[in-house]
Every structure is written in structure tokens, then in C-alpha cells.
Amino acid sequence: MNENQNAKRTLTQAEIRRAELLKEREEKLFADGYERHDLTTTVEKANSTGYLLPLPFAVVIFILFIGLHGFKDTIDILKNHTGLWIAGVFAFLISNIVLAFVHECIHAIFWAMGTEHGFKDIELGFIKEQITPYCTSKAPLSKGRYILGSLMPATILGLGFGITGVITGNFLFLMIGVCQILAGAGDLLVSSMLLRYKTAGKDVVLMDHPTEVGLIVYDKNLNI
């Protein structure tokens, strides 16, 4: 656990319980000869430099839309249909607020498929200080399952809405898709950290971090 990061906010009771549960599991792992390596980042970094990772996907979707449809219809709405434009902005904002929670539910679904007790091992919550919903797994996950569960929200929501916008020429769907692709910045950042991390042995346990953005690798043959 990164105490410097946690010092900036008060942990919720759920986070404290998860940290205590991890400590109990960790003691057993240490007794079995495992070593710990944190692969974590901050919400601030995920929401700043992390955007550089999904940005190319968002740009490609945007370029495809311009190439097929241009902005003629969008500009016409801006000039001649103020009410429709305002309704579109409102729909865009509300959609992204709702999809922020759907995003976490998608994490939950795909991670639950890879845990021993399914949804009982998954916890959803909300960090008030950061105005951020979250999903975390209290049980170990395989490398493939962790990455799959991490990337599916941006894939389903981002590419789903984005491609639909490109096919139909719907600018609102395009922008929702672009935002949802960018919303996966932290997920893509952590997944890239995990993909770059190399272990010397196959005996590895992956645990979602109980309070931070990222995960913890327990390895008997740590090779950094």
C-alpha cells in the first residue's frame, strides 16, 4: 500500500477491510516464500499522462468519422438547431456520467468470471474525494483475466459507441465513444505495466490493490 498516496484522503471502511484481508493473505504468501511488487499508479497520473495510451485509438475513430461523414450535418445543427444542440450536449454529459458506473460494472462481470466465488469476490464503491466509482477484486486473478477485465469497458463502451457513430454518422455516439475510450486510460496504463513486468518463475499470484489504482504481484522468483 502506498501510504503517501493514501495520506491525501481518508480511506473508506470498505477499503480498510480490504487492506486487512490482503494483509492476512499476504502473511501466508510471505511465509511460503513469495515477494511483493506493487504495480500501481495514481488517479492523477492515470487521468493525465495515462491518456496518451488510448489517444491513438480515439484519433483513429475520429478520423474515420471525418473521412466518411465530415462535419456538414454537425455544423448545420450548431448554426440552425440550437435546441437540438443543447439537448445533444445534455445527453452527452448524462450518458458519460451513467457510463462511468457501467464501466465499473463491466470490470465486475469479467473479473467475477475468473474468481473462485464469482461476484462475492468483487466489490464496487465510490471515492468521494476523487468523485470516482471503482471496482476491485478481493480474490487472486490470472494475468490474462486481469488484463481482459481491465480492458473490456473501454472496448465495449468506447469502441462500441465509436464504431456505431462512424457507421451511422451520429456525432453524439462518436463523442461518447471517444470519451469512453479515453476513460480507459488508467486501465490501459496498469495493463501495460503488467505486460511489461517479467517474472523469473511461473509461481505468481496477482491481487488487485485494495486502495490504489493497480495491482500487487507476489512472486517466488522476482525478476525486475
Coordinates of C-alpha atoms in Angstrom, one line a residue:
M1 CA 0.0 0.0 0.0
N2 CA 1.4 3.4 -0.9
E3 CA 0.9 5.4 2.3
N4 CA 1.9 8.7 0.7
Q5 CA -0.9 8.4 -1.8
N6 CA -3.4 7.3 0.8
A7 CA -2.4 10.2 3.1
K8 CA -4.2 12.6 0.7
R9 CA -7.6 11.1 1.5
T10 CA -9.4 9.2 4.2
L11 CA -9.9 5.5 3.4
T12 CA -13.4 4.2 3.4
Q13 CA -14.4 1.3 5.8
A14 CA -14.6 -1.0 2.7
E15 CA -11.0 -0.1 1.8
I16 CA -9.8 -0.6 5.3
R17 CA -11.5 -4.1 5.4
R18 CA -9.9 -5.0 2.0
A19 CA -6.5 -3.9 3.2
E20 CA -6.8 -6.0 6.3
L21 CA -7.9 -9.0 4.3
L22 CA -5.0 -8.5 2.0
K23 CA -2.6 -8.3 4.9
E24 CA -3.8 -11.7 6.2
R25 CA -3.4 -13.3 2.8
E26 CA -0.1 -11.6 2.4
E27 CA 1.3 -13.0 5.6
K28 CA 0.6 -16.5 4.3
L29 CA 2.3 -15.7 1.0
F30 CA 5.4 -14.3 2.7
A31 CA 5.6 -17.5 4.8
D32 CA 5.5 -19.5 1.6
G33 CA 8.5 -17.5 0.2
Y34 CA 6.7 -15.0 -2.0
E35 CA 7.9 -11.5 -2.5
R36 CA 5.8 -8.4 -3.2
H37 CA 6.0 -6.0 -6.1
D38 CA 3.5 -3.2 -6.4
L39 CA 2.3 -2.2 -9.9
T40 CA 0.3 0.9 -9.1
T41 CA -0.2 4.5 -10.3
T42 CA -2.2 7.5 -9.1
V43 CA -5.6 8.6 -10.2
E44 CA -4.0 11.9 -11.2
K45 CA -1.4 10.2 -13.4
A46 CA -4.0 7.9 -15.0
N47 CA -6.0 11.0 -15.8
S48 CA -3.1 12.9 -17.3
T49 CA -0.2 11.1 -18.9
G50 CA -2.3 7.9 -19.0
Y51 CA -4.4 9.5 -21.7
L52 CA -1.5 9.1 -24.2
L53 CA -2.1 5.4 -24.4
P54 CA -5.7 5.3 -25.6
L55 CA -5.4 8.6 -27.5
P56 CA -4.3 6.9 -30.8
F57 CA -7.5 4.7 -30.8
A58 CA -9.7 7.8 -30.2
V59 CA -7.9 9.7 -33.0
V60 CA -8.4 6.8 -35.5
I61 CA -12.1 6.7 -34.7
F62 CA -12.4 10.4 -35.2
I63 CA -10.5 10.4 -38.5
L64 CA -12.7 7.6 -39.8
F65 CA -15.8 9.7 -39.0
I66 CA -14.4 12.8 -40.7
G67 CA -13.4 10.7 -43.8
L68 CA -16.9 9.2 -44.1
H69 CA -19.2 12.0 -43.0
G70 CA -17.3 15.2 -42.5
F71 CA -18.9 17.9 -40.2
K72 CA -21.6 19.3 -42.5
D73 CA -24.5 18.0 -40.5
T74 CA -22.9 18.8 -37.2
I75 CA -22.2 22.4 -38.3
D76 CA -25.8 22.7 -39.5
I77 CA -27.1 21.7 -36.1
L78 CA -24.8 24.2 -34.4
K79 CA -26.0 27.0 -36.6
N80 CA -29.7 26.3 -37.1
H81 CA -30.9 24.0 -34.4
T82 CA -29.8 25.5 -31.1
G83 CA -32.4 23.4 -29.1
L84 CA -31.2 20.2 -30.6
W85 CA -27.5 21.1 -30.0
I86 CA -28.3 21.9 -26.3
A87 CA -30.2 18.6 -26.0
G88 CA -27.2 16.8 -27.5
V89 CA -24.8 18.3 -25.0
F90 CA -27.1 17.4 -22.2
A91 CA -27.4 13.8 -23.5
F92 CA -23.6 13.6 -23.8
L93 CA -23.0 14.7 -20.2
I94 CA -25.7 12.4 -18.7
S95 CA -24.5 9.5 -20.8
N96 CA -20.9 9.7 -19.7
I97 CA -22.0 10.0 -16.0
V98 CA -24.1 6.9 -16.3
L99 CA -21.5 5.0 -18.3
A100 CA -18.8 5.7 -15.7
F101 CA -20.8 3.4 -13.4
V102 CA -21.5 0.9 -16.3
H103 CA -17.7 0.9 -16.9
E104 CA -17.1 -0.4 -13.4
C105 CA -19.9 -3.0 -13.7
I106 CA -18.2 -4.4 -16.8
H107 CA -15.0 -4.8 -14.8
A108 CA -17.0 -6.6 -12.2
I109 CA -18.6 -9.0 -14.7
F110 CA -15.4 -10.1 -16.4
W111 CA -13.3 -10.3 -13.2
A112 CA -16.0 -12.3 -11.4
M113 CA -15.7 -14.9 -14.2
G114 CA -12.1 -15.6 -13.1
T115 CA -12.6 -15.8 -9.3
E116 CA -13.4 -18.8 -7.1
H117 CA -16.6 -17.2 -5.7
G118 CA -17.7 -15.0 -8.6
F119 CA -19.4 -11.8 -7.6
K120 CA -18.8 -12.4 -3.9
D121 CA -15.1 -11.7 -4.6
I122 CA -15.9 -8.4 -6.3
E123 CA -16.6 -5.1 -4.7
L124 CA -18.0 -1.9 -6.2
G125 CA -17.6 1.5 -4.5
F126 CA -17.2 5.3 -4.8
I127 CA -14.3 7.5 -3.7
K128 CA -16.0 10.8 -2.8
E129 CA -12.8 12.9 -2.7
Q130 CA -11.9 11.9 -6.2
I131 CA -15.5 11.7 -7.5
T132 CA -14.6 8.3 -8.8
P133 CA -16.5 5.0 -8.9
Y134 CA -14.4 1.9 -8.7
C135 CA -14.4 -1.9 -8.9
T136 CA -11.9 -4.2 -7.2
S137 CA -11.4 -7.9 -6.9
K138 CA -10.7 -9.3 -3.4
A139 CA -9.5 -12.6 -4.8
P140 CA -6.5 -13.5 -6.9
L141 CA -6.8 -13.2 -10.7
S142 CA -4.8 -14.7 -13.5
K143 CA -2.7 -12.4 -15.7
G144 CA -5.0 -12.9 -18.7
R145 CA -8.2 -12.5 -16.7
Y146 CA -6.9 -9.3 -15.0
I147 CA -6.0 -7.7 -18.3
L148 CA -9.2 -8.9 -20.0
G149 CA -11.4 -7.4 -17.2
S150 CA -9.4 -4.2 -17.3
L151 CA -9.7 -3.5 -21.0
M152 CA -13.3 -4.7 -21.7
P153 CA -15.0 -1.5 -20.5
A154 CA -13.2 0.7 -23.0
T155 CA -13.5 -1.9 -25.7
I156 CA -17.3 -2.4 -25.2
L157 CA -18.3 1.2 -24.5
G158 CA -15.6 3.1 -26.3
L159 CA -15.2 1.1 -29.5
G160 CA -18.9 0.1 -29.4
F161 CA -20.2 3.7 -29.3
G162 CA -17.4 5.0 -31.5
I163 CA -17.8 2.4 -34.3
T164 CA -21.6 2.9 -34.2
G165 CA -21.1 6.6 -34.6
V166 CA -18.8 6.1 -37.6
I167 CA -21.2 3.7 -39.2
T168 CA -24.4 5.8 -38.7
G169 CA -22.8 9.2 -38.9
N170 CA -24.1 10.0 -35.4
F171 CA -21.8 12.7 -33.9
L172 CA -23.2 12.2 -30.4
F173 CA -22.3 8.5 -30.4
L174 CA -18.9 9.3 -31.8
M175 CA -18.1 11.7 -29.0
I176 CA -19.4 9.3 -26.3
G177 CA -17.2 6.6 -27.8
V178 CA -14.2 8.8 -27.8
C179 CA -14.7 9.8 -24.2
Q180 CA -15.2 6.2 -23.2
I181 CA -12.0 5.1 -25.0
L182 CA -10.2 7.9 -23.0
A183 CA -11.9 6.8 -19.8
G184 CA -9.9 3.5 -20.1
A185 CA -6.6 5.4 -19.7
G186 CA -5.9 4.1 -16.2
D187 CA -6.9 0.6 -17.1
L188 CA -4.7 0.6 -20.2
L189 CA -1.8 2.1 -18.2
V190 CA -2.0 -0.6 -15.5
S191 CA -2.4 -3.4 -18.1
S192 CA 0.7 -2.1 -19.9
M193 CA 2.6 -2.1 -16.6
L194 CA 1.6 -5.7 -16.1
L195 CA 2.5 -6.8 -19.6
R196 CA 6.0 -5.2 -19.2
Y197 CA 6.6 -6.9 -15.9
K198 CA 8.7 -10.0 -16.3
T199 CA 8.9 -12.8 -13.8
A200 CA 11.6 -15.4 -13.4
G201 CA 9.2 -18.2 -12.5
K202 CA 5.6 -19.3 -13.1
D203 CA 4.6 -19.3 -9.5
V204 CA 2.9 -15.9 -9.4
V205 CA -0.1 -14.5 -7.5
L206 CA -1.9 -11.3 -8.8
M207 CA -4.0 -9.3 -6.4
D208 CA -5.9 -6.2 -7.2
H209 CA -4.7 -3.4 -5.0
P210 CA -7.2 -2.8 -2.2
T211 CA -6.9 1.0 -2.1
E212 CA -4.9 2.2 -5.1
V213 CA -5.1 2.1 -8.9
G214 CA -3.3 -1.0 -10.0
L215 CA -2.3 -4.4 -8.6
I216 CA 0.2 -6.3 -6.5
V217 CA 2.4 -9.2 -7.8
Y218 CA 3.5 -11.9 -5.4
D219 CA 6.4 -13.9 -6.9
K220 CA 8.7 -16.5 -5.6
N221 CA 11.3 -15.7 -8.2
L222 CA 11.1 -11.9 -8.5
N223 CA 13.0 -10.7 -11.6
I224 CA 12.7 -6.9 -12.1

